[in-house]
mmCIF file of C-alpha atoms in Angstrom:
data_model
loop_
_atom_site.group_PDB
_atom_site.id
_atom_site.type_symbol
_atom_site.label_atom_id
_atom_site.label_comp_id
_atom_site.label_asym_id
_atom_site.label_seq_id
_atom_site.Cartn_x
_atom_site.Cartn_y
_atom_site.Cartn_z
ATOM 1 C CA UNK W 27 -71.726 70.860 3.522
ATOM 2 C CA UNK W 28 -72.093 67.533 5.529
ATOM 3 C CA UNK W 29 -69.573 65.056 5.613
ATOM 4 C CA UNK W 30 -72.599 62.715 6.230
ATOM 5 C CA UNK W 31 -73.354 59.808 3.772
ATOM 6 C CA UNK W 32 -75.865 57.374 3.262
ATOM 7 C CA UNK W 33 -75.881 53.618 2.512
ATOM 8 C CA UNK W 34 -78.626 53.398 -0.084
ATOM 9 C CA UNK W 35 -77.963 49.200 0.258
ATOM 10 C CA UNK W 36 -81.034 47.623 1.615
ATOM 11 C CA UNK W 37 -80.713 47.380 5.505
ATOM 12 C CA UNK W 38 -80.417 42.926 5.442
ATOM 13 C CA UNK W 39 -77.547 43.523 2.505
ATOM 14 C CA UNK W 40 -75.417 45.809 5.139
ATOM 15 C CA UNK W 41 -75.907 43.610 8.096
ATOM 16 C CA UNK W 42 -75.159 40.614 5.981
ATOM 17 C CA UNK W 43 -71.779 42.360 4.834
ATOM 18 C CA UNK W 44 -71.186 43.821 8.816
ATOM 19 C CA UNK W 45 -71.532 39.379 9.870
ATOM 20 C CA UNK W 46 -69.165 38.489 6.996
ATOM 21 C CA UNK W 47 -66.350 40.999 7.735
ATOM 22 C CA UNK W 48 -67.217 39.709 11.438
ATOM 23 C CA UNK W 49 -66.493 36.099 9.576
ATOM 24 C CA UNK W 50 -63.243 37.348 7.853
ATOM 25 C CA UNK W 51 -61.730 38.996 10.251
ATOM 26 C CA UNK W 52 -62.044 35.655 12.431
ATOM 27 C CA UNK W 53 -64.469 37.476 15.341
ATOM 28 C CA UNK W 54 -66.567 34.264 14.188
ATOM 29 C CA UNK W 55 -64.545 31.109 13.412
ATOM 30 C CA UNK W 56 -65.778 28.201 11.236
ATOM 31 C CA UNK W 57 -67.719 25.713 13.759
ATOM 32 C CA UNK W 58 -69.008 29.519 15.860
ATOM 33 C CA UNK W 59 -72.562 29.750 16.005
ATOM 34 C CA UNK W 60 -74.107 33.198 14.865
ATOM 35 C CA UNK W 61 -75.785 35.464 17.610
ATOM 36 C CA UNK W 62 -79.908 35.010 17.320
ATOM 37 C CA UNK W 63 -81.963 36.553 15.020
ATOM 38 C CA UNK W 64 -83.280 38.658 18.018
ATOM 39 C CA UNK W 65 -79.769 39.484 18.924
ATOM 40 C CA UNK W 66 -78.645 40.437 15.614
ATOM 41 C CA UNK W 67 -81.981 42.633 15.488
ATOM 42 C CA UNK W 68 -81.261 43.849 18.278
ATOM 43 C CA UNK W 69 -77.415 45.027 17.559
ATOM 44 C CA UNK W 70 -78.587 46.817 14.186
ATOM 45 C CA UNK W 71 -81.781 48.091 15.766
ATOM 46 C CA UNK W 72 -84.189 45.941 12.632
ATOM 47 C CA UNK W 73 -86.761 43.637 13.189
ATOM 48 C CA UNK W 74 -86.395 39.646 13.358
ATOM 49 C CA UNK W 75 -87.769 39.163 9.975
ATOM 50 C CA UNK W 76 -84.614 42.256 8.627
ATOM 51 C CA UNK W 77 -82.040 40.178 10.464
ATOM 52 C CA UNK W 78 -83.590 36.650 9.218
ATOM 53 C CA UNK W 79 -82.902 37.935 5.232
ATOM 54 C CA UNK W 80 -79.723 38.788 6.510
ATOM 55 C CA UNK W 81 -78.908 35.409 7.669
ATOM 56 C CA UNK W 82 -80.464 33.806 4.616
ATOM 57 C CA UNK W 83 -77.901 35.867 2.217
ATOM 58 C CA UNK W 84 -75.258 34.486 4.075
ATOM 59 C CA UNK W 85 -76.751 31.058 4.084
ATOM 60 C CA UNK W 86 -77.609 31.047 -0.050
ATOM 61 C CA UNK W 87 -73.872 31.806 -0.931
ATOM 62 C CA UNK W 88 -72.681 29.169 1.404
ATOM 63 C CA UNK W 89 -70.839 30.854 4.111
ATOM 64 C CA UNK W 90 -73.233 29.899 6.982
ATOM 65 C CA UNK W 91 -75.227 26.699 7.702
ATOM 66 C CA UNK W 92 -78.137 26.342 9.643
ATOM 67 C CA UNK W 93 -78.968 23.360 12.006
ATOM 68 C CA UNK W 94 -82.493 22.392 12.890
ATOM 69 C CA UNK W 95 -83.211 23.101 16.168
ATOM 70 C CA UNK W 96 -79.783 24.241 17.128
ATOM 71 C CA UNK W 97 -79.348 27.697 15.231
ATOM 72 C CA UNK W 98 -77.113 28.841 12.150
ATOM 73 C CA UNK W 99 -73.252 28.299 12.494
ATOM 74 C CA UNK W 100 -70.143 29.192 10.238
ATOM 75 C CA UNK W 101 -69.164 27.030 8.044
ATOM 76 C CA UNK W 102 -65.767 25.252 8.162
ATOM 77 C CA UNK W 103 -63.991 25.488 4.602
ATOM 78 C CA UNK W 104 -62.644 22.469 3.131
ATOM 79 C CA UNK W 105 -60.451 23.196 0.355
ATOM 80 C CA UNK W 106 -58.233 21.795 -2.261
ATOM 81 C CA UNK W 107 -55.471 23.818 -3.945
ATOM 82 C CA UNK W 108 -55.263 21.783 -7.458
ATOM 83 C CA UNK W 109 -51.755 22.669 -8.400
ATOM 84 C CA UNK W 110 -52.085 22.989 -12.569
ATOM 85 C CA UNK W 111 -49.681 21.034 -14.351
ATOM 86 C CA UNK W 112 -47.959 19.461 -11.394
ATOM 87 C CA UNK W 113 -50.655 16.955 -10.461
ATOM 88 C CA UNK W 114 -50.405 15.360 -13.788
ATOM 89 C CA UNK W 115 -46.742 14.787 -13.403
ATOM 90 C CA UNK W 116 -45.801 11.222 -14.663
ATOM 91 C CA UNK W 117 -44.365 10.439 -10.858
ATOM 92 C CA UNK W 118 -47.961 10.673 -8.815
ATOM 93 C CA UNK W 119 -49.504 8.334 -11.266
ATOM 94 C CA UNK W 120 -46.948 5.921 -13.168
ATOM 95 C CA UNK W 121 -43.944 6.332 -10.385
ATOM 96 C CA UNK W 122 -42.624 3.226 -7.459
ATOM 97 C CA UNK W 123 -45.457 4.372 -5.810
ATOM 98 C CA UNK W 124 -48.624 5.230 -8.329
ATOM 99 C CA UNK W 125 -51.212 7.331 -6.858
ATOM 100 C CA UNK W 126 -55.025 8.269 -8.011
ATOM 101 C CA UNK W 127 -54.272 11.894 -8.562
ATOM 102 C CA UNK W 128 -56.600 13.634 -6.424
ATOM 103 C CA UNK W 129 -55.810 11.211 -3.655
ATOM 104 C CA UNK W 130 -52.053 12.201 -3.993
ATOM 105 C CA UNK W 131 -52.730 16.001 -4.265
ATOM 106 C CA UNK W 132 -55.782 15.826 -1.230
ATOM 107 C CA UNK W 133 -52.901 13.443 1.058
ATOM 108 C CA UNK W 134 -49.953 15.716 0.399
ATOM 109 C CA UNK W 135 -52.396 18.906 2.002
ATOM 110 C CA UNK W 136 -53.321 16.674 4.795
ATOM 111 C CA UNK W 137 -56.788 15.836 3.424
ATOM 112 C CA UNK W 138 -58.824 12.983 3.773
ATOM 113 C CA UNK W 139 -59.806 11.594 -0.014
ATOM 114 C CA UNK W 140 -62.666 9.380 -0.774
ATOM 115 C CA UNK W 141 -64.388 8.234 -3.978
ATOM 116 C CA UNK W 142 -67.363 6.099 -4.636
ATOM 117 C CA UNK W 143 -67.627 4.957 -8.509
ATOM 118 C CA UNK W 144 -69.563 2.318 -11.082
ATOM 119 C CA UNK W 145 -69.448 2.343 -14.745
ATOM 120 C CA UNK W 146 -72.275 2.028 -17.104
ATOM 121 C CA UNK W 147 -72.724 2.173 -20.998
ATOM 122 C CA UNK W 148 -74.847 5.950 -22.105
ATOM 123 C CA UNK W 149 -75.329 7.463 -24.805
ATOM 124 C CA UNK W 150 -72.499 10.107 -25.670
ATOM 125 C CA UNK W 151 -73.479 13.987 -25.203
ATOM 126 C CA UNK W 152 -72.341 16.265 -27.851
ATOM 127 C CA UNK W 153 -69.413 17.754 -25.850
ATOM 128 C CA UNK W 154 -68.275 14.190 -26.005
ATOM 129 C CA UNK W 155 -68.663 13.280 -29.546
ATOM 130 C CA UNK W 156 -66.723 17.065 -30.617
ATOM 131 C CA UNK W 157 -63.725 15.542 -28.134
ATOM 132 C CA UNK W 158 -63.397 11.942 -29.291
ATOM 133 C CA UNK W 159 -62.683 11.354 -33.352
ATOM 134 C CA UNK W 160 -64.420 7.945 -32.780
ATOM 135 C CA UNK W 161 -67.235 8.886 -31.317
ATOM 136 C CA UNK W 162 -70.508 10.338 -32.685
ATOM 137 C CA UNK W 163 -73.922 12.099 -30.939
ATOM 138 C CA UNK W 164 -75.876 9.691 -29.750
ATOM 139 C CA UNK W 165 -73.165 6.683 -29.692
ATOM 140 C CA UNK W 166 -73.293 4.072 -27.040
ATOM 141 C CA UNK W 167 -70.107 5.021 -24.818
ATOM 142 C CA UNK W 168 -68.683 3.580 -21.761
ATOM 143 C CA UNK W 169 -69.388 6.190 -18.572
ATOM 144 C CA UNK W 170 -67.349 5.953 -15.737
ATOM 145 C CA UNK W 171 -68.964 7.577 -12.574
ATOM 146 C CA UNK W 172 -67.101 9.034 -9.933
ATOM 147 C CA UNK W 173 -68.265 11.582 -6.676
ATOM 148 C CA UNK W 174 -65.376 12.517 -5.198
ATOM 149 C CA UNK W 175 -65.213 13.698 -1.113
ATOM 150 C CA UNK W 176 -62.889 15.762 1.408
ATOM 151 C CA UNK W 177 -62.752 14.841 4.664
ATOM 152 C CA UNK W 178 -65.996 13.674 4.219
ATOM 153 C CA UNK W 179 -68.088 16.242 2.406
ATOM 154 C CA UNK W 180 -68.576 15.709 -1.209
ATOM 155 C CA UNK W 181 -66.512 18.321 -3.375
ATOM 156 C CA UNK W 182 -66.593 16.603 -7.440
ATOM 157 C CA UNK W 183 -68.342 14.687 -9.729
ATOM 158 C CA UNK W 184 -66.034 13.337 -12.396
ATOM 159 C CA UNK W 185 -67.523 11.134 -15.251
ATOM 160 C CA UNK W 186 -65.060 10.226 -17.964
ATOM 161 C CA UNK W 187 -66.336 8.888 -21.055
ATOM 162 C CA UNK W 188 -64.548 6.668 -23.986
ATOM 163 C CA UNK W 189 -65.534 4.654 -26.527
ATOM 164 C CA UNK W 190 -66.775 1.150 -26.686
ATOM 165 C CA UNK W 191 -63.791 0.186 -28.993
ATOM 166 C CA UNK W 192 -61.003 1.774 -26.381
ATOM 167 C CA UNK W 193 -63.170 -0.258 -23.367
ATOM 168 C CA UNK W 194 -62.613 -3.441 -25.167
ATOM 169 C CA UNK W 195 -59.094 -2.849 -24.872
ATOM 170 C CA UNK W 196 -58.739 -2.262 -21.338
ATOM 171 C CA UNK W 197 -61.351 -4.871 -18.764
ATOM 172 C CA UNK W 198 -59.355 -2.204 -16.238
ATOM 173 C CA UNK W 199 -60.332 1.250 -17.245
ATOM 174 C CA UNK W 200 -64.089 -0.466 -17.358
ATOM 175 C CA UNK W 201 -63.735 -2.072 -13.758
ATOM 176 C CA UNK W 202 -61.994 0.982 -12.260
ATOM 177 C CA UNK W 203 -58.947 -1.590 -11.277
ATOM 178 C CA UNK W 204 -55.626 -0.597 -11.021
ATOM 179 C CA UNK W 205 -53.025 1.275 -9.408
ATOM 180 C CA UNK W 206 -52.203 5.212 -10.624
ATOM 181 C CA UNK W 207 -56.051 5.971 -11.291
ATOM 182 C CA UNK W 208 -57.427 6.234 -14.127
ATOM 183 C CA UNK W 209 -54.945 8.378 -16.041
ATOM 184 C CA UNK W 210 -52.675 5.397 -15.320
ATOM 185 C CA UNK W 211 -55.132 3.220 -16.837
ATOM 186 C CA UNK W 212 -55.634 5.202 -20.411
ATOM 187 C CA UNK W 213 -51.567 5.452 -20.454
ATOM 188 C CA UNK W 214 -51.686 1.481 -20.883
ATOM 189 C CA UNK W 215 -53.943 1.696 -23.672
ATOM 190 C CA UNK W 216 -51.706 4.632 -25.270
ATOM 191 C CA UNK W 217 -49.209 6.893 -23.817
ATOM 192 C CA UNK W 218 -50.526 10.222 -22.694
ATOM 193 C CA UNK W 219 -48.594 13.088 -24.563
ATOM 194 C CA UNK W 220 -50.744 15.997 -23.403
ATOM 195 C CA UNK W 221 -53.652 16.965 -21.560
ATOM 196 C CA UNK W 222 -56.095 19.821 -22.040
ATOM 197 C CA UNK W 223 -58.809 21.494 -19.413
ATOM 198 C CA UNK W 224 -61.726 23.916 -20.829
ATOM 199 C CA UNK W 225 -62.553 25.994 -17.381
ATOM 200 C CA UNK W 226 -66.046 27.528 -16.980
ATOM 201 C CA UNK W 227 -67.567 29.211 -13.957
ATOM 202 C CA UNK W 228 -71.645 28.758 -13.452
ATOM 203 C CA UNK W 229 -74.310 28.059 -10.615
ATOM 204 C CA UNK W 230 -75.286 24.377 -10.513
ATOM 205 C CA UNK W 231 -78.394 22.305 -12.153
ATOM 206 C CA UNK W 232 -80.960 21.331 -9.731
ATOM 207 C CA UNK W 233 -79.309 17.371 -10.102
ATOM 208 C CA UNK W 234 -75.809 18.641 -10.026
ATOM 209 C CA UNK W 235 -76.776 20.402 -6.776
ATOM 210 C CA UNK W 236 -78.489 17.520 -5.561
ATOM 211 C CA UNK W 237 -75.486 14.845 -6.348
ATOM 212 C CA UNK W 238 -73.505 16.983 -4.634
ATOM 213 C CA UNK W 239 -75.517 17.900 -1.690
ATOM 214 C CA UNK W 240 -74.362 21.499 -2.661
ATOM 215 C CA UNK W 241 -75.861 24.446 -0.189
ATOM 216 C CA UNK W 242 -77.778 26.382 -1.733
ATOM 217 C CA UNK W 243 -76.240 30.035 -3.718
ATOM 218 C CA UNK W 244 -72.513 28.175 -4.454
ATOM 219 C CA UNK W 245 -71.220 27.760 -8.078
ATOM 220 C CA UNK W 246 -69.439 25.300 -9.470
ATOM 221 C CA UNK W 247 -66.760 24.791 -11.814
ATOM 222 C CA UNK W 248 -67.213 23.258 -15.018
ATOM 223 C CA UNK W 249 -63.957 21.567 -16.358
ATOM 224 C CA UNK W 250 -63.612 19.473 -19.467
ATOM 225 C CA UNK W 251 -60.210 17.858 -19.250
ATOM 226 C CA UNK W 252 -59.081 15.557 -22.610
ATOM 227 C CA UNK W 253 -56.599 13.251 -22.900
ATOM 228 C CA UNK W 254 -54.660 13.256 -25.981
ATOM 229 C CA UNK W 255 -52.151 10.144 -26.855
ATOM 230 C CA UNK W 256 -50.173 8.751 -29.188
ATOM 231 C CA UNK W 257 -53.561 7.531 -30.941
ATOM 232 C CA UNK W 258 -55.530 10.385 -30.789
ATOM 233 C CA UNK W 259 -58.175 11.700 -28.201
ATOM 234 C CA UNK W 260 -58.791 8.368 -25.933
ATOM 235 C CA UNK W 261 -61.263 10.393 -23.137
ATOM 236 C CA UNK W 262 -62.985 12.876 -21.989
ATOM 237 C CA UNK W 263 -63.710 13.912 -18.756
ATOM 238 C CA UNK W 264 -66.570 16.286 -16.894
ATOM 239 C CA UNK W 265 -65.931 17.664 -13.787
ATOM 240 C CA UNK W 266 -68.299 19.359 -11.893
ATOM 241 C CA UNK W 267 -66.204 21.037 -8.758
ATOM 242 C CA UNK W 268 -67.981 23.151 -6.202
ATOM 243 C CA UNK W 269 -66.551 26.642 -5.878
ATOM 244 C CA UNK W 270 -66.080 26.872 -2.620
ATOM 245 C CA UNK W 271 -63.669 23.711 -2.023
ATOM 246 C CA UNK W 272 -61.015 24.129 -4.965
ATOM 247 C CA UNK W 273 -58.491 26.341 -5.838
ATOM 248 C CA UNK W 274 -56.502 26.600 -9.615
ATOM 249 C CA UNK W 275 -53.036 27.336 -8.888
ATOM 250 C CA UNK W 276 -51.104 27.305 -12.056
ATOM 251 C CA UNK W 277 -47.508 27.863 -12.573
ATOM 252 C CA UNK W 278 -45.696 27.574 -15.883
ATOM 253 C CA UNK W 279 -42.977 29.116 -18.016
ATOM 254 C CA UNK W 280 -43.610 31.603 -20.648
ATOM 255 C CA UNK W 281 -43.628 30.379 -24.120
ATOM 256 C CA UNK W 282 -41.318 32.036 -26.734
#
Protein backbone atom coordinates (compact mmCIF):
# COMPACT_ATOMS: atom_id res chain seq x y z
CA UNK A 1 0.00 0.00 0.00
CA UNK A 2 1.22 3.66 -0.61
CA UNK A 3 2.17 5.82 2.02
CA UNK A 4 1.06 8.55 -0.51
CA UNK A 5 -1.78 11.02 0.42
CA UNK A 6 -3.66 13.58 -1.14
CA UNK A 7 -4.75 17.12 -0.16
CA UNK A 8 -8.32 17.16 -1.41
CA UNK A 9 -8.19 21.25 -0.23
CA UNK A 10 -8.58 23.37 -3.25
CA UNK A 11 -5.04 24.28 -4.63
CA UNK A 12 -5.46 28.59 -3.55
CA UNK A 13 -6.66 27.16 0.16
CA UNK A 14 -3.11 25.18 0.48
CA UNK A 15 -0.97 27.92 -0.85
CA UNK A 16 -2.83 30.38 1.27
CA UNK A 17 -2.09 28.11 4.44
CA UNK A 18 1.85 27.34 2.96
CA UNK A 19 2.12 31.91 2.99
CA UNK A 20 0.57 32.00 6.49
CA UNK A 21 2.80 29.38 8.20
CA UNK A 22 5.52 31.41 6.05
CA UNK A 23 3.80 34.52 8.14
CA UNK A 24 3.92 32.64 11.54
CA UNK A 25 6.91 31.30 11.53
CA UNK A 26 8.31 35.00 10.90
CA UNK A 27 9.97 34.00 7.16
CA UNK A 28 7.62 37.16 6.39
CA UNK A 29 7.51 39.89 9.07
CA UNK A 30 4.70 42.47 9.45
CA UNK A 31 5.75 45.56 7.08
CA UNK A 32 7.44 42.36 4.35
CA UNK A 33 5.96 42.54 1.11
CA UNK A 34 4.64 39.13 -0.37
CA UNK A 35 6.54 37.59 -3.45
CA UNK A 36 4.34 38.42 -6.88
CA UNK A 37 1.55 36.72 -7.96
CA UNK A 38 3.83 35.34 -10.80
CA UNK A 39 6.33 34.33 -8.25
CA UNK A 40 4.04 32.67 -5.98
CA UNK A 41 2.64 30.86 -9.26
CA UNK A 42 5.57 30.10 -10.06
CA UNK A 43 6.83 28.41 -6.56
CA UNK A 44 3.53 26.17 -6.44
CA UNK A 45 3.60 25.55 -10.17
CA UNK A 46 -0.51 27.35 -10.55
CA UNK A 47 -1.46 29.97 -12.65
CA UNK A 48 -1.60 33.87 -11.69
CA UNK A 49 -5.27 33.87 -11.34
CA UNK A 50 -4.65 30.27 -8.52
CA UNK A 51 -2.09 32.36 -6.68
CA UNK A 52 -4.30 35.75 -6.88
CA UNK A 53 -7.35 33.69 -4.76
CA UNK A 54 -4.67 32.75 -2.67
CA UNK A 55 -3.66 36.18 -1.85
CA UNK A 56 -7.24 37.36 -1.61
CA UNK A 57 -7.95 34.63 1.33
CA UNK A 58 -5.25 36.04 3.10
CA UNK A 59 -6.32 39.55 2.39
CA UNK A 60 -10.35 38.90 3.44
CA UNK A 61 -9.33 37.60 6.98
CA UNK A 62 -7.02 40.48 7.48
CA UNK A 63 -3.60 39.12 7.63
CA UNK A 64 -2.28 40.83 4.43
CA UNK A 65 -2.92 44.30 2.92
CA UNK A 66 -2.59 45.32 -0.43
CA UNK A 67 -1.23 48.75 -1.66
CA UNK A 68 -2.17 50.23 -4.98
CA UNK A 69 0.47 50.21 -7.17
CA UNK A 70 3.01 48.90 -4.77
CA UNK A 71 1.93 45.13 -4.17
CA UNK A 72 0.37 43.22 -1.06
CA UNK A 73 2.39 43.40 2.29
CA UNK A 74 1.93 41.78 5.86
CA UNK A 75 0.20 43.39 8.06
CA UNK A 76 1.66 44.79 11.32
CA UNK A 77 -0.63 43.72 14.40
CA UNK A 78 -1.65 46.26 16.77
CA UNK A 79 -3.01 44.82 19.79
CA UNK A 80 -4.46 45.47 23.13
CA UNK A 81 -4.44 42.90 25.95
CA UNK A 82 -7.68 44.23 28.02
CA UNK A 83 -6.79 42.81 31.37
CA UNK A 84 -10.58 41.78 32.84
CA UNK A 85 -11.27 43.11 36.09
CA UNK A 86 -8.05 45.00 36.60
CA UNK A 87 -8.75 47.91 34.26
CA UNK A 88 -11.75 48.84 36.21
CA UNK A 89 -9.79 49.08 39.38
CA UNK A 90 -10.88 52.23 41.39
CA UNK A 91 -6.95 53.53 41.13
CA UNK A 92 -6.78 54.06 37.03
CA UNK A 93 -9.91 56.07 37.15
CA UNK A 94 -10.69 57.81 40.67
CA UNK A 95 -6.81 57.59 42.03
CA UNK A 96 -3.98 61.02 42.47
CA UNK A 97 -3.69 60.50 39.04
CA UNK A 98 -7.27 59.54 37.20
CA UNK A 99 -6.92 58.03 33.90
CA UNK A 100 -9.58 57.31 30.87
CA UNK A 101 -9.31 53.59 31.13
CA UNK A 102 -8.30 52.52 27.84
CA UNK A 103 -5.77 55.31 27.76
CA UNK A 104 -4.23 53.88 31.04
CA UNK A 105 -4.35 50.19 29.89
CA UNK A 106 -3.10 51.23 25.90
CA UNK A 107 -0.03 53.67 27.87
CA UNK A 108 1.00 51.01 30.35
CA UNK A 109 1.65 48.45 26.93
CA UNK A 110 3.44 51.23 25.29
CA UNK A 111 0.54 52.18 22.98
CA UNK A 112 -0.41 55.25 21.54
CA UNK A 113 -4.35 56.02 22.57
CA UNK A 114 -6.59 58.36 20.78
CA UNK A 115 -10.33 59.08 20.86
CA UNK A 116 -12.52 61.36 18.90
CA UNK A 117 -16.18 61.81 20.56
CA UNK A 118 -19.64 64.13 20.45
CA UNK A 119 -22.81 63.43 22.14
CA UNK A 120 -26.22 63.61 20.74
CA UNK A 121 -29.84 62.81 22.01
CA UNK A 122 -31.36 59.14 19.96
CA UNK A 123 -33.79 57.23 20.44
CA UNK A 124 -32.96 54.18 22.85
CA UNK A 125 -32.56 50.58 21.09
CA UNK A 126 -34.11 47.75 22.84
CA UNK A 127 -30.83 46.34 24.29
CA UNK A 128 -30.85 49.68 25.99
CA UNK A 129 -34.25 49.97 27.36
CA UNK A 130 -33.88 45.87 28.86
CA UNK A 131 -30.49 47.48 30.69
CA UNK A 132 -31.76 50.76 32.13
CA UNK A 133 -35.08 50.52 34.63
CA UNK A 134 -35.76 54.14 33.46
CA UNK A 135 -35.65 53.79 30.17
CA UNK A 136 -38.20 52.47 27.62
CA UNK A 137 -38.03 51.43 23.54
CA UNK A 138 -38.15 54.21 21.72
CA UNK A 139 -37.19 56.87 24.62
CA UNK A 140 -35.21 59.92 23.81
CA UNK A 141 -31.68 59.05 25.49
CA UNK A 142 -28.50 60.86 25.66
CA UNK A 143 -25.72 58.97 23.19
CA UNK A 144 -22.31 59.49 23.79
CA UNK A 145 -20.08 58.65 20.69
CA UNK A 146 -16.73 57.51 20.93
CA UNK A 147 -14.11 55.73 18.03
CA UNK A 148 -11.37 54.78 19.76
CA UNK A 149 -7.57 54.34 17.91
CA UNK A 150 -4.04 52.53 18.50
CA UNK A 151 -1.22 54.01 17.36
CA UNK A 152 -3.23 55.42 14.90
CA UNK A 153 -5.50 52.80 13.39
CA UNK A 154 -8.97 52.72 14.63
CA UNK A 155 -9.63 49.55 16.93
CA UNK A 156 -13.45 50.51 18.94
CA UNK A 157 -16.48 52.15 18.74
CA UNK A 158 -17.93 52.74 22.18
CA UNK A 159 -21.38 54.53 22.50
CA UNK A 160 -22.74 54.67 26.02
CA UNK A 161 -26.20 55.55 26.48
CA UNK A 162 -28.21 57.00 29.73
CA UNK A 163 -31.13 58.61 30.33
CA UNK A 164 -32.24 62.14 29.93
CA UNK A 165 -33.01 62.35 33.74
CA UNK A 166 -29.25 60.97 34.77
CA UNK A 167 -27.82 63.73 31.91
CA UNK A 168 -29.51 66.46 33.75
CA UNK A 169 -27.57 65.56 36.62
CA UNK A 170 -24.22 65.59 35.29
CA UNK A 171 -23.45 68.88 32.32
CA UNK A 172 -20.01 66.52 32.50
CA UNK A 173 -20.95 63.07 31.47
CA UNK A 174 -22.97 65.13 28.51
CA UNK A 175 -19.82 67.31 27.54
CA UNK A 176 -17.35 64.41 27.88
CA UNK A 177 -15.38 66.78 30.59
CA UNK A 178 -13.51 65.50 33.23
CA UNK A 179 -10.69 63.68 34.49
CA UNK A 180 -10.94 59.52 35.05
CA UNK A 181 -13.20 59.07 31.81
CA UNK A 182 -16.30 58.45 31.79
CA UNK A 183 -16.61 55.74 34.43
CA UNK A 184 -15.27 58.54 36.65
CA UNK A 185 -17.98 60.66 35.53
CA UNK A 186 -21.14 58.13 36.29
CA UNK A 187 -19.28 57.44 39.86
CA UNK A 188 -20.16 61.26 40.64
CA UNK A 189 -23.63 60.78 39.83
CA UNK A 190 -23.68 57.38 41.98
CA UNK A 191 -21.00 55.17 43.15
CA UNK A 192 -20.24 52.26 40.91
CA UNK A 193 -20.67 48.91 42.92
CA UNK A 194 -20.31 46.51 40.00
CA UNK A 195 -19.91 46.21 36.46
CA UNK A 196 -21.13 43.59 34.00
CA UNK A 197 -19.87 42.72 30.17
CA UNK A 198 -22.18 40.41 27.78
CA UNK A 199 -19.29 39.09 25.18
CA UNK A 200 -20.36 38.04 21.65
CA UNK A 201 -18.21 37.10 18.69
CA UNK A 202 -19.69 38.07 14.95
CA UNK A 203 -18.49 39.56 11.49
CA UNK A 204 -19.26 43.28 11.24
CA UNK A 205 -22.37 45.34 9.58
CA UNK A 206 -21.52 47.00 6.43
CA UNK A 207 -21.54 50.63 8.75
CA UNK A 208 -19.72 49.03 11.58
CA UNK A 209 -17.10 48.00 9.00
CA UNK A 210 -17.15 51.22 7.47
CA UNK A 211 -16.76 53.37 10.93
CA UNK A 212 -14.10 51.38 11.55
CA UNK A 213 -12.33 51.23 8.33
CA UNK A 214 -12.25 47.42 9.13
CA UNK A 215 -10.42 45.14 6.21
CA UNK A 216 -12.44 43.18 4.85
CA UNK A 217 -13.07 39.08 6.42
CA UNK A 218 -12.22 40.37 10.36
CA UNK A 219 -14.87 39.98 13.16
CA UNK A 220 -15.56 41.94 15.77
CA UNK A 221 -16.45 41.73 19.25
CA UNK A 222 -19.65 42.69 20.52
CA UNK A 223 -19.53 43.75 24.28
CA UNK A 224 -22.35 45.20 26.31
CA UNK A 225 -20.78 46.45 29.51
CA UNK A 226 -23.48 47.97 32.38
CA UNK A 227 -22.86 49.91 35.10
CA UNK A 228 -24.69 49.14 38.16
CA UNK A 229 -24.66 51.76 41.30
CA UNK A 230 -25.96 52.48 44.31
CA UNK A 231 -29.20 53.72 42.31
CA UNK A 232 -29.65 51.17 40.00
CA UNK A 233 -28.43 50.63 36.30
CA UNK A 234 -27.09 54.37 35.36
CA UNK A 235 -25.53 53.16 31.60
CA UNK A 236 -25.03 51.13 29.14
CA UNK A 237 -22.40 50.78 26.90
CA UNK A 238 -21.80 49.10 23.15
CA UNK A 239 -18.61 48.25 22.11
CA UNK A 240 -17.84 47.19 18.89
CA UNK A 241 -13.93 45.89 19.07
CA UNK A 242 -12.25 44.48 16.02
CA UNK A 243 -10.91 40.97 16.52
CA UNK A 244 -7.80 41.29 15.47
CA UNK A 245 -6.53 44.23 17.89
CA UNK A 246 -7.85 43.00 21.45
CA UNK A 247 -7.21 40.41 23.66
CA UNK A 248 -9.60 39.26 27.02
CA UNK A 249 -7.29 38.30 29.63
CA UNK A 250 -9.19 37.55 32.72
CA UNK A 251 -7.94 36.53 36.02
CA UNK A 252 -10.05 36.01 39.11
CA UNK A 253 -10.51 33.83 42.17
CA UNK A 254 -12.84 30.99 42.32
CA UNK A 255 -16.04 31.56 44.03
CA UNK A 256 -17.10 29.22 46.92
Amino acid sequence: MSDETTDARPLQVRIADDLRNQIRRGDLEPGDKLPTLAEIGREHSVSEMVARRAVELLRQEGTVISRRGSGTYVREAITVRRNGMQRYSRSVWGGDNPQPLLAAEGGAQGKKVGQEAGTEQTKAPTFVADRLPDVEEGDLVYTRRRVTKIDGVINQSADSYFSLATGERSPALIAGEGAGGHIARINAISPVVDIQEEIATRMPTGPEAARLEIPQGTPVFEVIRTYHCEEGALDVTKFVIRGDMAVFDYRFAVPD
